[in-house]
Amino acid sequence: MADATYDAVVVGGGTKSLVTALYLAKYGQMEVAVFEDRHEVGGGISSEEGPAPGFIANTHSTIHFDDYYPTVFDDFPDFKDRGARYVHPKSAWGGVFEEDQASLLVYHEEYDPTQEKTAREIARFSERDAETWLVLWDKWKKYIEPAFIKWLHTPPPPPGVPDPLEEAMRNPDSGLEPQWAEMSSSQVLKDLFESPEIRIALYRTMHSWHLHAPDEYGLGLNTLLGGLMWTQCCFFIGGTHSIAHALLKCFVEEGGKVFTKSPVDKILVEGSKATGIRLKNGTEVKARQLVLSGVDPQQLCFNLLGEDKVSPQVARRVKNLEDTFTTITWYDYALHNPPDYLAKSFNPDIAECGWLVLSNRDEERLSKEHAWFKLGKYPRPGVTTMVVCPHSIFDSTRAPEGKHLIKTETPCIPATYLSAKEWREFKKVQAEEELKEWRKFAPNMTWDNVIGYMALTPLDASNLRNMYPKGNMGSNVDNAPGQLGRFRPIPDLARHKVPGISQLYATSAAWAPSLGGSAWQGYNCYKVISEDLGLLQPWKDKGRPY
Ligand SMILES: Cc1cc2nc3c(=O)[nH]c(=O)nc-3n(C[C@H](O)[C@H](O)[C@H](O)COP(=O)(O)OP(=O)(O)OC[C@H]3O[C@@H](n4cnc5c(N)ncnc54)[C@H](O)[C@@H]3O)c2cc1C
């Protein structure tokens, strides 16, 4: 006898499963219950009053894009009123170079819709690259972006059927060269641009997403597309937890139920049908129509189901997933004053750059850093190539009046490579080294300017209850070629179902297209369920192409 019964029972309350749950409640007209291990829902979209009182830091996801939630804004008109509001930085991404404090800024689409202002900045380094950027921008707006947005919001098609991006690549007018998909990031960027400045800034910006070395094959096209998409980056006001809170409010208003501090132990399978879940406290919850998993594929297959419930091929492929190198440090500094860059005399807009790469012109630098990681070491003295994100410059709610909250990111070794004691030491050294590096570009970044800081290393990420043993930021599945797009996490699971088990659906950032705090995988999972169960499909009624 079950302790409770719902139409849909959801394991985990991360972004992806919350989005699917929301669609099931409203458009599936189901009674839906979410069971979450932690004290609150949201998973990797969470914010805490961290570095000092009144300073709000994102503990995981921080930089978002206009393309992350368009479907939710459209299909749930209250989403914005429930707190999901965002701002754009003036320049989206850029780099500043130690040798001469020159900076290259790419302006946000809102401030530079034709990208002519950006082209003028690029022309300070290369006239030819400025022209290339404008040609790319034209192709992006006409052909690539519409296909890209459709691709993000479409479940991977069955084998043999091209996905929207593959279709675009077949069109010679799109400007997308098929060989770019096989090439490394540095090969593609060298194919396009002659100036090291744009190559370094674009590559390091996109490194924050795939965390792979510039010379690794198969990521070149992703780097280029991501760089174009990054021109519409955004920051959610109040921190990314505003998204989780807004999703939660909408879900509850649709009649959804949420149970926190309710870890799920097993997905119950009778014959070949998922029938419900058992919580760690022994409570059994039945599902009339479906069970939805919102956790990583490893936990789904080996803990919640059990290896005997999945095919040997699925078990083997999930065991073999690459899960090691999607790891970073994430430091939030509470400051009296924002960094005062020497490069402001080159371009004063540097203060308002959303994702600023602090680098020199050594194009081998990131490859060398990755070589150290492969040896299990973090290169010292110094820090790996640092990125700065000045949250409070765009959103005054993130810090007390007149003060600032600024985040940094550096690529890092996985959590398991050091002991807890070594990580404690690492944290202190890292803060010293980051400030030292920062002062090369902004001399006011002394300890006198720092009110407090919150350090998140891969070990800290792995210690957050929803995270993964190595501190992987990609739901335990690296953004590696072969684990992206239609192959993510493995081809057998990519269409949000587990072969051989009916009434069971799965989503998370480990599914197509890639990691991140978007709504994509949650929306795509609902699309699959709606086809199977004949549920309402708002995109069709609205004539939305995705
Ligand atoms: C340090 C860091 C920085 C990041 N920065 C960015 C960024 O800037 N931009 C970006 O787009 N993305 C970023 N990401 C990635 C992004 O946060 C994740 O990809 C995304 O939030 C994952 O969402 P999800 O719903 O798939 O999984 P999660 O958010 O991990 O949600 C899964 C949920 O399931 C719960 N759960 C797990 N097991 C159980 C169980 N047995 N029973 C019940 N509940 C369970 C967990 O507690 C969790 O709440 C970052 C991640 C990290 C770690």
Coordinates of C-alpha atoms and ligand atoms in Angstrom, one line a residue:
M1 CA 0.0 0.0 0.0
A2 CA 1.5 3.3 -1.1
D3 CA 1.9 6.2 1.4
A4 CA 0.9 8.7 -1.3
T5 CA 0.0 8.7 -5.0
Y6 CA 0.5 11.4 -7.7
D7 CA 0.2 11.4 -11.5
A8 CA 3.9 12.3 -11.8
V9 CA 6.6 11.8 -9.2
V10 CA 9.8 13.7 -9.6
V11 CA 13.2 12.8 -8.2
G12 CA 15.2 16.0 -7.4
G13 CA 14.3 19.7 -7.7
G14 CA 17.0 21.1 -9.9
T15 CA 16.3 23.5 -12.8
K16 CA 15.7 20.8 -15.3
S17 CA 13.2 18.6 -13.4
L18 CA 11.5 21.7 -12.0
V19 CA 10.8 23.0 -15.5
T20 CA 9.5 19.6 -16.7
A21 CA 7.4 19.4 -13.5
L22 CA 6.0 22.9 -14.2
Y23 CA 4.9 22.0 -17.7
L24 CA 3.4 18.7 -16.5
A25 CA 1.4 20.5 -13.9
K26 CA 0.1 23.2 -16.3
Y27 CA 0.0 21.7 -19.7
G28 CA -0.1 18.0 -18.7
Q29 CA -2.8 18.9 -16.2
M30 CA -1.3 16.4 -13.8
E31 CA -0.9 16.2 -10.1
V32 CA 2.8 16.4 -9.7
A33 CA 5.1 16.0 -6.6
V34 CA 8.8 16.8 -6.4
F35 CA 11.0 15.1 -3.8
E36 CA 14.3 16.9 -3.1
D37 CA 17.2 15.8 -1.0
R38 CA 18.3 19.3 0.1
H39 CA 16.6 22.0 2.3
E40 CA 15.4 23.8 -0.8
V41 CA 14.9 23.3 -4.6
G42 CA 17.0 24.8 -7.3
G43 CA 20.0 22.6 -7.2
G44 CA 22.8 24.4 -9.1
I45 CA 20.9 27.6 -9.4
S46 CA 21.4 28.8 -5.8
S47 CA 22.6 32.0 -4.1
E48 CA 23.8 32.7 -0.6
E49 CA 24.7 35.7 1.5
G50 CA 28.3 34.6 1.4
P51 CA 31.4 36.7 1.5
A52 CA 30.1 39.2 4.0
P53 CA 26.7 40.3 5.3
G54 CA 24.5 41.8 2.6
F55 CA 26.6 40.4 -0.3
I56 CA 24.7 37.8 -2.4
A57 CA 26.9 35.2 -4.2
N58 CA 25.9 32.5 -6.6
T59 CA 27.3 29.2 -5.3
H60 CA 27.0 27.5 -8.8
S61 CA 25.5 28.9 -12.0
T62 CA 26.1 32.6 -12.5
I63 CA 26.2 33.6 -16.1
H64 CA 23.1 33.0 -18.1
F65 CA 21.8 33.8 -21.6
D66 CA 18.6 35.2 -23.1
D67 CA 18.1 31.9 -24.8
Y68 CA 18.0 30.0 -21.4
Y69 CA 14.3 30.6 -20.5
P70 CA 12.4 32.0 -23.5
T71 CA 9.9 29.2 -23.5
V72 CA 9.2 29.5 -19.7
F73 CA 8.7 33.3 -20.1
D74 CA 6.3 32.6 -23.0
D75 CA 4.4 29.7 -21.5
F76 CA 4.2 31.0 -17.9
P77 CA 3.4 34.7 -18.1
D78 CA 3.8 35.0 -14.3
F79 CA 7.4 33.8 -14.3
K80 CA 8.7 37.4 -14.5
D81 CA 6.4 38.7 -11.9
R82 CA 7.4 35.9 -9.6
G83 CA 11.0 37.3 -9.7
A84 CA 12.7 36.0 -12.8
R85 CA 14.1 39.3 -14.1
Y86 CA 17.5 39.8 -15.7
V87 CA 19.9 42.6 -16.8
H88 CA 22.5 42.8 -19.5
P89 CA 26.1 44.0 -19.2
K90 CA 27.3 46.7 -21.6
S91 CA 30.0 44.5 -23.0
A92 CA 29.3 40.8 -23.0
W93 CA 32.9 39.4 -23.0
G94 CA 36.4 40.6 -23.5
G95 CA 40.0 40.3 -22.7
V96 CA 42.7 42.6 -21.2
F97 CA 46.4 42.0 -22.0
E98 CA 49.1 42.3 -19.4
E99 CA 51.9 43.4 -21.9
D100 CA 50.4 46.8 -22.7
Q101 CA 47.0 46.9 -20.9
A102 CA 45.1 46.9 -24.2
S103 CA 41.6 45.5 -24.0
L104 CA 39.3 43.9 -26.6
L105 CA 35.6 44.2 -25.7
V106 CA 32.7 42.6 -27.5
Y107 CA 29.6 44.6 -26.9
H108 CA 26.3 43.1 -25.8
E109 CA 23.7 42.7 -28.5
E110 CA 21.4 45.1 -26.6
Y111 CA 23.9 47.9 -26.8
D112 CA 25.4 47.0 -30.2
P113 CA 22.7 45.2 -32.3
T114 CA 24.7 45.5 -35.5
Q115 CA 28.0 44.8 -33.8
E116 CA 29.6 47.7 -35.6
K117 CA 30.8 49.2 -32.3
T118 CA 32.4 45.8 -31.5
A119 CA 33.9 45.7 -35.0
R120 CA 35.6 49.1 -34.4
E121 CA 37.1 47.7 -31.2
I122 CA 38.4 44.6 -33.0
A123 CA 39.8 46.8 -35.8
R124 CA 42.2 48.3 -33.2
F125 CA 43.9 44.9 -33.4
S126 CA 43.1 43.8 -37.0
E127 CA 41.0 45.3 -39.7
R128 CA 40.6 41.9 -41.3
D129 CA 39.2 40.4 -38.1
A130 CA 36.7 43.2 -37.7
E131 CA 35.4 42.4 -41.2
T132 CA 35.3 38.7 -40.4
W133 CA 33.3 39.4 -37.2
L134 CA 30.7 41.4 -39.2
V135 CA 30.3 38.7 -41.8
L136 CA 29.9 36.1 -39.0
W137 CA 27.4 38.3 -37.3
D138 CA 25.4 38.6 -40.4
K139 CA 25.4 34.8 -40.9
W140 CA 24.6 34.3 -37.2
K141 CA 21.5 36.5 -37.3
K142 CA 20.2 35.2 -40.7
Y143 CA 20.9 31.5 -40.5
I144 CA 22.8 30.2 -37.5
E145 CA 21.0 31.7 -34.5
P146 CA 17.5 30.6 -35.6
A147 CA 18.8 27.1 -36.1
F148 CA 20.7 27.2 -32.9
I149 CA 17.7 28.3 -30.8
K150 CA 15.6 25.5 -32.4
W151 CA 18.4 23.0 -31.7
L152 CA 18.5 24.0 -28.0
H153 CA 14.8 23.5 -27.7
T154 CA 14.4 20.2 -29.6
P155 CA 15.0 16.8 -28.1
P156 CA 17.7 14.9 -30.1
P157 CA 16.1 13.3 -33.1
P158 CA 16.4 9.6 -33.7
P159 CA 19.6 8.3 -35.5
G160 CA 19.6 9.2 -39.2
V161 CA 17.5 12.3 -38.8
P162 CA 19.5 15.6 -38.8
D163 CA 19.0 18.0 -35.9
P164 CA 18.4 21.7 -36.6
L165 CA 22.1 22.6 -36.3
E166 CA 23.1 19.8 -38.6
E167 CA 20.5 21.0 -41.1
A168 CA 21.9 24.5 -41.0
M169 CA 25.4 23.1 -41.6
R170 CA 24.2 21.6 -44.8
N171 CA 23.3 25.1 -46.1
P172 CA 26.4 26.6 -47.7
D173 CA 25.0 30.1 -47.1
S174 CA 25.0 29.6 -43.4
G175 CA 28.8 30.3 -43.3
L176 CA 29.3 27.2 -41.1
E177 CA 32.2 25.1 -42.5
P178 CA 31.6 21.4 -41.8
Q179 CA 35.2 20.7 -40.9
W180 CA 34.9 23.1 -37.9
A181 CA 32.9 20.5 -36.1
E182 CA 36.0 18.2 -36.1
M183 CA 38.6 20.8 -35.4
S184 CA 40.0 22.1 -32.2
S185 CA 39.1 25.5 -30.9
S186 CA 42.5 27.0 -31.7
Q187 CA 42.3 25.6 -35.3
V188 CA 38.9 27.1 -35.9
L189 CA 39.8 30.5 -34.4
K190 CA 43.0 30.5 -36.5
D191 CA 41.0 29.7 -39.5
L192 CA 38.9 32.8 -38.9
F193 CA 41.0 35.4 -37.1
E194 CA 44.6 36.7 -37.4
S195 CA 44.9 38.6 -34.1
P196 CA 45.9 36.6 -31.0
E197 CA 43.8 39.0 -28.8
I198 CA 40.4 38.0 -30.2
R199 CA 41.4 34.3 -30.3
I200 CA 42.5 34.4 -26.7
A201 CA 39.5 36.4 -25.4
L202 CA 37.0 34.3 -27.3
Y203 CA 38.6 31.0 -26.5
R204 CA 39.0 31.7 -22.8
T205 CA 35.4 33.0 -22.5
M206 CA 34.1 29.7 -24.0
H207 CA 36.5 27.7 -21.9
S208 CA 34.2 28.6 -19.0
W209 CA 31.6 26.5 -20.6
H210 CA 33.5 23.4 -21.9
L211 CA 36.6 23.5 -19.7
H212 CA 38.8 21.8 -22.4
A213 CA 42.2 22.8 -23.8
P214 CA 42.3 24.9 -26.9
D215 CA 44.1 22.1 -28.8
E216 CA 41.6 19.4 -28.0
Y217 CA 39.8 18.3 -31.2
G218 CA 36.1 18.4 -31.8
L219 CA 35.2 21.5 -29.8
G220 CA 36.0 24.2 -32.4
L221 CA 32.5 24.7 -33.7
N222 CA 31.1 24.8 -30.1
T223 CA 33.6 27.5 -29.2
L224 CA 32.6 29.7 -32.1
L225 CA 28.9 29.3 -31.6
G226 CA 29.2 29.9 -27.9
G227 CA 31.2 33.0 -28.5
L228 CA 28.4 34.4 -30.7
M229 CA 25.7 33.3 -28.2
W230 CA 27.7 35.0 -25.4
T231 CA 26.9 38.4 -27.0
Q232 CA 23.4 38.0 -25.3
C233 CA 24.6 36.9 -21.8
C234 CA 22.5 38.0 -18.9
F235 CA 22.5 38.1 -15.1
F236 CA 19.4 37.3 -13.0
I237 CA 18.6 40.1 -10.6
G238 CA 19.2 39.2 -7.0
G239 CA 21.2 36.1 -7.9
T240 CA 20.4 32.9 -9.8
H241 CA 18.2 31.7 -6.9
S242 CA 15.6 34.2 -8.2
I243 CA 15.0 31.7 -11.0
A244 CA 14.5 28.8 -8.7
H245 CA 12.2 30.8 -6.5
A246 CA 10.1 31.9 -9.5
L247 CA 9.9 28.4 -10.8
L248 CA 8.8 27.1 -7.4
K249 CA 6.1 29.8 -7.0
C250 CA 4.7 29.1 -10.5
F251 CA 4.8 25.4 -9.8
V252 CA 3.0 25.7 -6.5
E253 CA 0.4 28.0 -8.1
E254 CA -0.3 25.3 -10.7
G255 CA -1.0 22.9 -7.8
G256 CA 2.4 21.2 -7.6
K257 CA 3.7 19.7 -4.4
V258 CA 7.3 20.0 -3.2
F259 CA 8.9 17.9 -0.4
T260 CA 12.4 19.1 0.6
K261 CA 14.8 17.0 2.8
S262 CA 13.3 14.0 1.1
P263 CA 16.1 12.0 -0.4
V264 CA 15.0 9.3 -2.8
D265 CA 16.5 5.9 -2.4
K266 CA 15.0 3.9 -5.2
I267 CA 12.8 4.2 -8.3
L268 CA 10.3 1.3 -8.1
V269 CA 10.0 -0.8 -11.2
E270 CA 7.4 -3.5 -11.5
G271 CA 8.0 -5.8 -14.5
S272 CA 9.3 -3.2 -17.0
K273 CA 7.3 -0.3 -15.7
A274 CA 8.3 2.5 -13.3
T275 CA 5.6 2.7 -10.7
G276 CA 6.9 5.1 -8.1
I277 CA 9.7 5.8 -5.7
R278 CA 10.9 4.9 -2.2
L279 CA 12.4 7.6 0.0
K280 CA 15.4 6.9 2.2
N281 CA 13.0 6.9 5.2
G282 CA 11.1 4.0 3.7
T283 CA 8.0 6.0 2.5
E284 CA 6.7 4.7 -0.8
V285 CA 5.1 7.1 -3.3
K286 CA 3.2 5.7 -6.3
A287 CA 3.1 7.3 -9.8
R288 CA -0.1 6.9 -11.8
Q289 CA 1.4 8.1 -15.1
L290 CA 5.2 8.6 -14.8
V291 CA 8.4 8.9 -12.8
L292 CA 10.8 11.7 -13.7
S293 CA 14.5 11.6 -12.7
G294 CA 16.3 14.9 -12.4
V295 CA 19.7 13.5 -11.3
D296 CA 22.9 12.5 -13.1
P297 CA 22.9 9.3 -15.2
Q298 CA 25.3 7.5 -12.9
Q299 CA 23.0 7.9 -9.9
L300 CA 19.9 7.1 -12.0
C301 CA 21.3 3.8 -13.4
F302 CA 23.4 2.5 -10.5
N303 CA 21.6 3.8 -7.4
L304 CA 18.0 4.7 -8.1
L305 CA 17.4 1.8 -10.5
G306 CA 20.2 -0.6 -9.9
E307 CA 22.6 -2.0 -12.6
D308 CA 20.4 -5.0 -13.2
K309 CA 17.6 -2.8 -14.4
V310 CA 19.5 -1.3 -17.3
S311 CA 21.0 -3.0 -20.4
P312 CA 24.7 -4.0 -20.2
Q313 CA 25.4 -1.5 -23.0
V314 CA 23.8 1.4 -21.1
A315 CA 25.6 0.4 -17.9
R316 CA 29.0 0.2 -19.7
R317 CA 28.5 3.5 -21.4
V318 CA 27.4 5.3 -18.3
K319 CA 30.4 3.9 -16.4
N320 CA 32.7 5.1 -19.1
L321 CA 31.4 8.7 -19.2
E322 CA 34.2 11.3 -18.9
D323 CA 33.5 13.2 -15.7
T324 CA 36.9 14.6 -14.5
F325 CA 37.9 18.0 -15.9
T326 CA 34.8 20.2 -15.8
T327 CA 36.1 21.8 -12.6
I328 CA 36.8 25.4 -11.6
T329 CA 37.4 27.7 -8.6
W330 CA 34.7 30.2 -8.0
Y331 CA 35.7 33.1 -5.6
D332 CA 33.3 35.9 -4.6
Y333 CA 34.9 39.1 -3.3
A334 CA 33.0 41.6 -1.2
L335 CA 34.8 44.9 -2.0
H336 CA 34.8 48.5 -1.0
N337 CA 35.5 49.6 -4.5
P338 CA 35.3 47.8 -7.9
P339 CA 38.6 47.0 -9.7
D340 CA 40.0 50.1 -11.2
Y341 CA 41.6 48.8 -14.4
L342 CA 44.6 50.5 -16.0
A343 CA 43.0 49.6 -19.3
K344 CA 40.2 52.1 -18.8
S345 CA 42.4 54.6 -20.7
F346 CA 42.2 52.2 -23.6
N347 CA 38.5 51.7 -23.3
P348 CA 36.5 52.9 -20.2
D349 CA 33.8 50.3 -20.8
I350 CA 36.1 47.7 -19.4
A351 CA 34.5 48.3 -16.0
E352 CA 31.2 47.0 -17.4
C353 CA 32.4 43.9 -19.1
G354 CA 30.3 40.8 -18.1
W355 CA 33.0 38.2 -18.5
L356 CA 36.5 39.7 -18.6
V357 CA 39.6 37.5 -19.3
L358 CA 42.8 38.7 -17.6
S359 CA 45.6 37.3 -19.7
N360 CA 48.8 37.8 -21.5
R361 CA 49.3 37.2 -25.2
D362 CA 50.7 33.6 -24.7
E363 CA 48.3 31.5 -26.8
E364 CA 49.9 28.4 -25.4
R365 CA 49.0 29.4 -21.8
L366 CA 45.8 27.5 -21.4
S367 CA 47.2 24.3 -23.1
K368 CA 50.1 24.4 -20.7
E369 CA 47.6 24.8 -17.8
H370 CA 45.7 21.7 -19.0
A371 CA 49.0 19.8 -19.3
W372 CA 49.6 20.5 -15.5
F373 CA 46.0 19.3 -14.7
K374 CA 46.7 16.1 -16.6
L375 CA 49.7 15.6 -14.3
G376 CA 47.4 16.1 -11.3
K377 CA 48.9 19.5 -10.4
Y378 CA 47.7 23.1 -10.3
P379 CA 50.4 25.3 -11.7
R380 CA 52.0 27.5 -9.0
P381 CA 53.2 30.2 -8.4
G382 CA 50.3 32.3 -9.9
V383 CA 46.9 31.3 -11.0
T384 CA 45.4 29.7 -14.1
T385 CA 43.9 32.2 -16.6
M386 CA 41.4 34.2 -14.6
V387 CA 38.0 35.6 -15.6
V388 CA 36.3 38.4 -13.7
C389 CA 32.5 38.9 -13.5
P390 CA 31.5 42.2 -11.8
H391 CA 28.0 41.3 -10.6
S392 CA 27.2 44.4 -8.5
I393 CA 28.1 46.7 -11.5
F394 CA 24.9 45.5 -13.2
D395 CA 22.8 44.6 -10.2
S396 CA 22.9 46.8 -7.1
T397 CA 20.9 44.2 -5.1
R398 CA 24.0 42.0 -4.8
A399 CA 25.9 44.3 -2.4
P400 CA 25.1 46.9 0.3
E401 CA 24.9 50.4 -1.1
G402 CA 28.2 51.7 -2.4
K403 CA 29.9 48.3 -2.0
H404 CA 30.6 45.6 -4.6
L405 CA 30.4 41.9 -5.2
I406 CA 32.8 40.7 -7.9
K407 CA 33.3 37.0 -8.9
T408 CA 36.3 35.3 -10.3
E409 CA 36.7 32.0 -12.1
T410 CA 39.8 30.0 -12.8
P411 CA 40.1 26.5 -14.3
C412 CA 41.1 23.9 -11.7
I413 CA 42.0 20.3 -10.9
P414 CA 39.2 17.9 -9.8
A415 CA 38.2 17.6 -6.1
T416 CA 39.7 14.2 -5.8
Y417 CA 43.3 15.3 -6.7
L418 CA 44.0 16.9 -3.3
S419 CA 43.2 15.9 0.3
A420 CA 40.8 18.0 2.4
K421 CA 43.7 19.5 4.2
E422 CA 45.5 20.3 1.0
W423 CA 42.4 22.0 -0.3
R424 CA 42.2 24.2 2.8
E425 CA 45.8 25.4 2.2
F426 CA 45.0 25.8 -1.6
K427 CA 42.1 28.1 -0.8
K428 CA 44.2 30.6 1.1
V429 CA 47.1 30.5 -1.4
Q430 CA 44.6 30.9 -4.2
A431 CA 43.1 34.1 -2.8
E432 CA 46.6 35.6 -2.4
E433 CA 47.6 34.6 -5.9
E434 CA 44.3 35.9 -7.4
L435 CA 44.7 39.3 -5.9
K436 CA 48.4 39.4 -7.0
E437 CA 47.3 38.6 -10.6
W438 CA 44.4 41.1 -10.4
R439 CA 46.8 43.9 -9.3
K440 CA 48.7 43.5 -12.5
F441 CA 45.6 44.9 -14.2
A442 CA 43.9 46.9 -11.4
P443 CA 46.4 48.1 -8.8
N444 CA 43.6 48.9 -6.2
M445 CA 42.9 45.1 -5.7
T446 CA 44.8 45.0 -2.4
W447 CA 43.6 43.3 0.8
D448 CA 42.6 46.7 2.1
N449 CA 39.9 46.8 -0.6
V450 CA 38.6 43.4 0.4
I451 CA 35.8 43.1 3.0
G452 CA 35.6 39.4 2.8
Y453 CA 35.6 36.5 0.3
M454 CA 33.8 33.2 -0.3
A455 CA 36.0 30.5 -1.8
L456 CA 34.5 27.6 -3.7
T457 CA 36.9 25.0 -4.9
P458 CA 36.0 21.7 -6.6
L459 CA 36.0 20.1 -3.2
D460 CA 33.5 22.7 -1.9
A461 CA 31.4 22.0 -5.0
S462 CA 31.5 18.3 -4.3
N463 CA 30.6 18.9 -0.6
L464 CA 27.4 20.7 -1.7
R465 CA 24.8 18.0 -1.3
N466 CA 23.6 18.0 -4.9
M467 CA 27.1 17.9 -6.4
Y468 CA 29.3 15.2 -7.7
P469 CA 32.4 13.4 -6.3
K470 CA 34.9 15.3 -8.4
G471 CA 33.2 18.6 -8.1
N472 CA 32.2 18.4 -11.8
M473 CA 30.0 21.4 -12.8
G474 CA 28.3 19.5 -15.6
S475 CA 26.0 17.1 -13.7
N476 CA 28.8 14.5 -13.6
V477 CA 29.2 14.5 -17.4
D478 CA 32.0 16.6 -19.0
N479 CA 31.2 18.8 -21.9
A480 CA 33.5 16.7 -24.0
P481 CA 33.1 15.9 -27.7
G482 CA 30.9 12.8 -28.0
Q483 CA 29.1 13.8 -24.8
L484 CA 27.4 16.8 -26.2
G485 CA 24.3 17.5 -28.3
R486 CA 22.5 14.4 -29.6
F487 CA 25.0 12.1 -27.9
R488 CA 24.5 13.5 -24.4
P489 CA 24.9 11.8 -21.9
I490 CA 25.0 8.6 -24.1
P491 CA 23.0 8.1 -27.3
D492 CA 20.8 5.4 -25.6
L493 CA 19.5 7.8 -23.0
A494 CA 19.6 11.0 -25.0
R495 CA 15.8 11.0 -25.8
H496 CA 15.0 11.3 -22.1
K497 CA 13.9 7.7 -21.7
V498 CA 15.6 4.6 -20.3
P499 CA 15.4 1.7 -22.8
G500 CA 13.4 -1.2 -21.5
I501 CA 11.6 0.8 -18.7
S502 CA 8.3 2.4 -19.5
Q503 CA 6.8 5.4 -17.6
L504 CA 10.3 6.5 -16.7
Y505 CA 11.8 9.8 -18.0
A506 CA 15.1 11.4 -17.3
T507 CA 16.5 14.9 -17.5
S508 CA 19.3 17.0 -16.1
A509 CA 22.2 19.1 -17.4
A510 CA 23.8 15.7 -18.3
W511 CA 21.3 15.6 -21.2
A512 CA 21.4 17.4 -24.5
P513 CA 22.7 19.9 -25.4
S514 CA 25.2 20.7 -22.6
L515 CA 25.6 21.7 -19.0
G516 CA 24.2 24.9 -17.7
G517 CA 21.4 26.5 -15.7
S518 CA 19.0 26.7 -18.6
A519 CA 15.5 25.4 -19.0
W520 CA 16.3 23.4 -22.2
Q521 CA 16.5 19.9 -21.0
G522 CA 13.4 20.3 -18.8
Y523 CA 11.5 21.7 -21.7
N524 CA 12.7 19.0 -24.2
C525 CA 11.8 16.3 -21.7
Y526 CA 8.3 17.6 -21.5
K527 CA 8.2 17.6 -25.3
V528 CA 9.0 13.9 -25.3
I529 CA 6.4 13.1 -22.6
S530 CA 3.7 15.2 -24.4
E531 CA 4.2 13.2 -27.6
D532 CA 4.0 9.9 -25.6
L533 CA 0.9 10.8 -23.6
G534 CA -0.9 13.2 -25.9
L535 CA -0.5 16.2 -23.6
L536 CA -1.1 19.9 -24.6
Q537 CA 1.7 21.4 -26.7
P538 CA 1.7 25.2 -26.2
W539 CA 4.4 25.7 -28.8
K540 CA 2.1 24.3 -31.5
D541 CA -0.9 26.5 -30.5
K542 CA 1.4 29.6 -30.4
G543 CA 3.1 28.7 -33.7
R544 CA 6.5 28.9 -32.0
P545 CA 9.1 27.3 -34.1
Y546 CA 10.7 25.5 -31.1
Ligands
LIG1 C1 30.7 26.0 -9.5 C2 29.7 26.0 -10.6 C3 29.6 27.0 -11.5 C4 28.6 27.0 -12.5 N1 28.5 28.1 -13.3 C5 27.6 28.1 -14.2 C6 27.3 29.2 -15.0 O1 27.9 30.3 -14.8 N2 26.3 29.2 -16.0 C7 25.6 28.0 -16.2 O2 24.8 28.1 -17.1 N3 25.9 26.9 -15.5 C8 26.8 26.9 -14.5 N4 27.0 25.8 -13.8 C9 26.3 24.6 -14.1 C10 24.8 24.6 -13.6 O3 24.8 25.0 -12.3 C11 24.3 23.2 -13.7 O4 24.5 22.6 -15.0 C12 22.8 23.1 -13.5 O5 22.4 23.9 -12.4 C13 22.3 21.7 -13.3 O6 21.0 21.6 -13.1 P1 20.2 20.2 -13.0 O7 18.8 20.4 -12.8 O8 20.6 19.3 -14.1 O9 20.9 19.5 -11.7 P2 21.0 20.0 -10.2 O10 20.9 21.4 -10.1 O11 22.3 19.3 -9.7 O12 19.7 19.4 -9.5 C14 19.6 18.1 -9.1 C15 18.8 18.1 -7.9 O13 18.5 16.8 -7.5 C16 18.7 16.7 -6.1 N5 19.0 15.2 -5.8 C17 20.1 14.5 -6.2 N6 19.9 13.3 -5.8 C18 18.7 13.2 -5.2 C19 18.0 12.1 -4.5 N7 18.5 10.9 -4.5 N8 16.8 12.4 -4.0 C20 16.2 13.6 -4.1 N9 16.9 14.6 -4.6 C21 18.1 14.4 -5.2 C22 19.8 17.6 -5.8 O14 19.9 17.9 -4.4 C23 19.5 18.7 -6.7 O15 18.7 19.7 -6.1 C24 27.9 25.8 -12.7 C25 28.0 24.7 -11.8 C26 29.0 24.8 -10.8 C27 29.1 23.6 -9.9

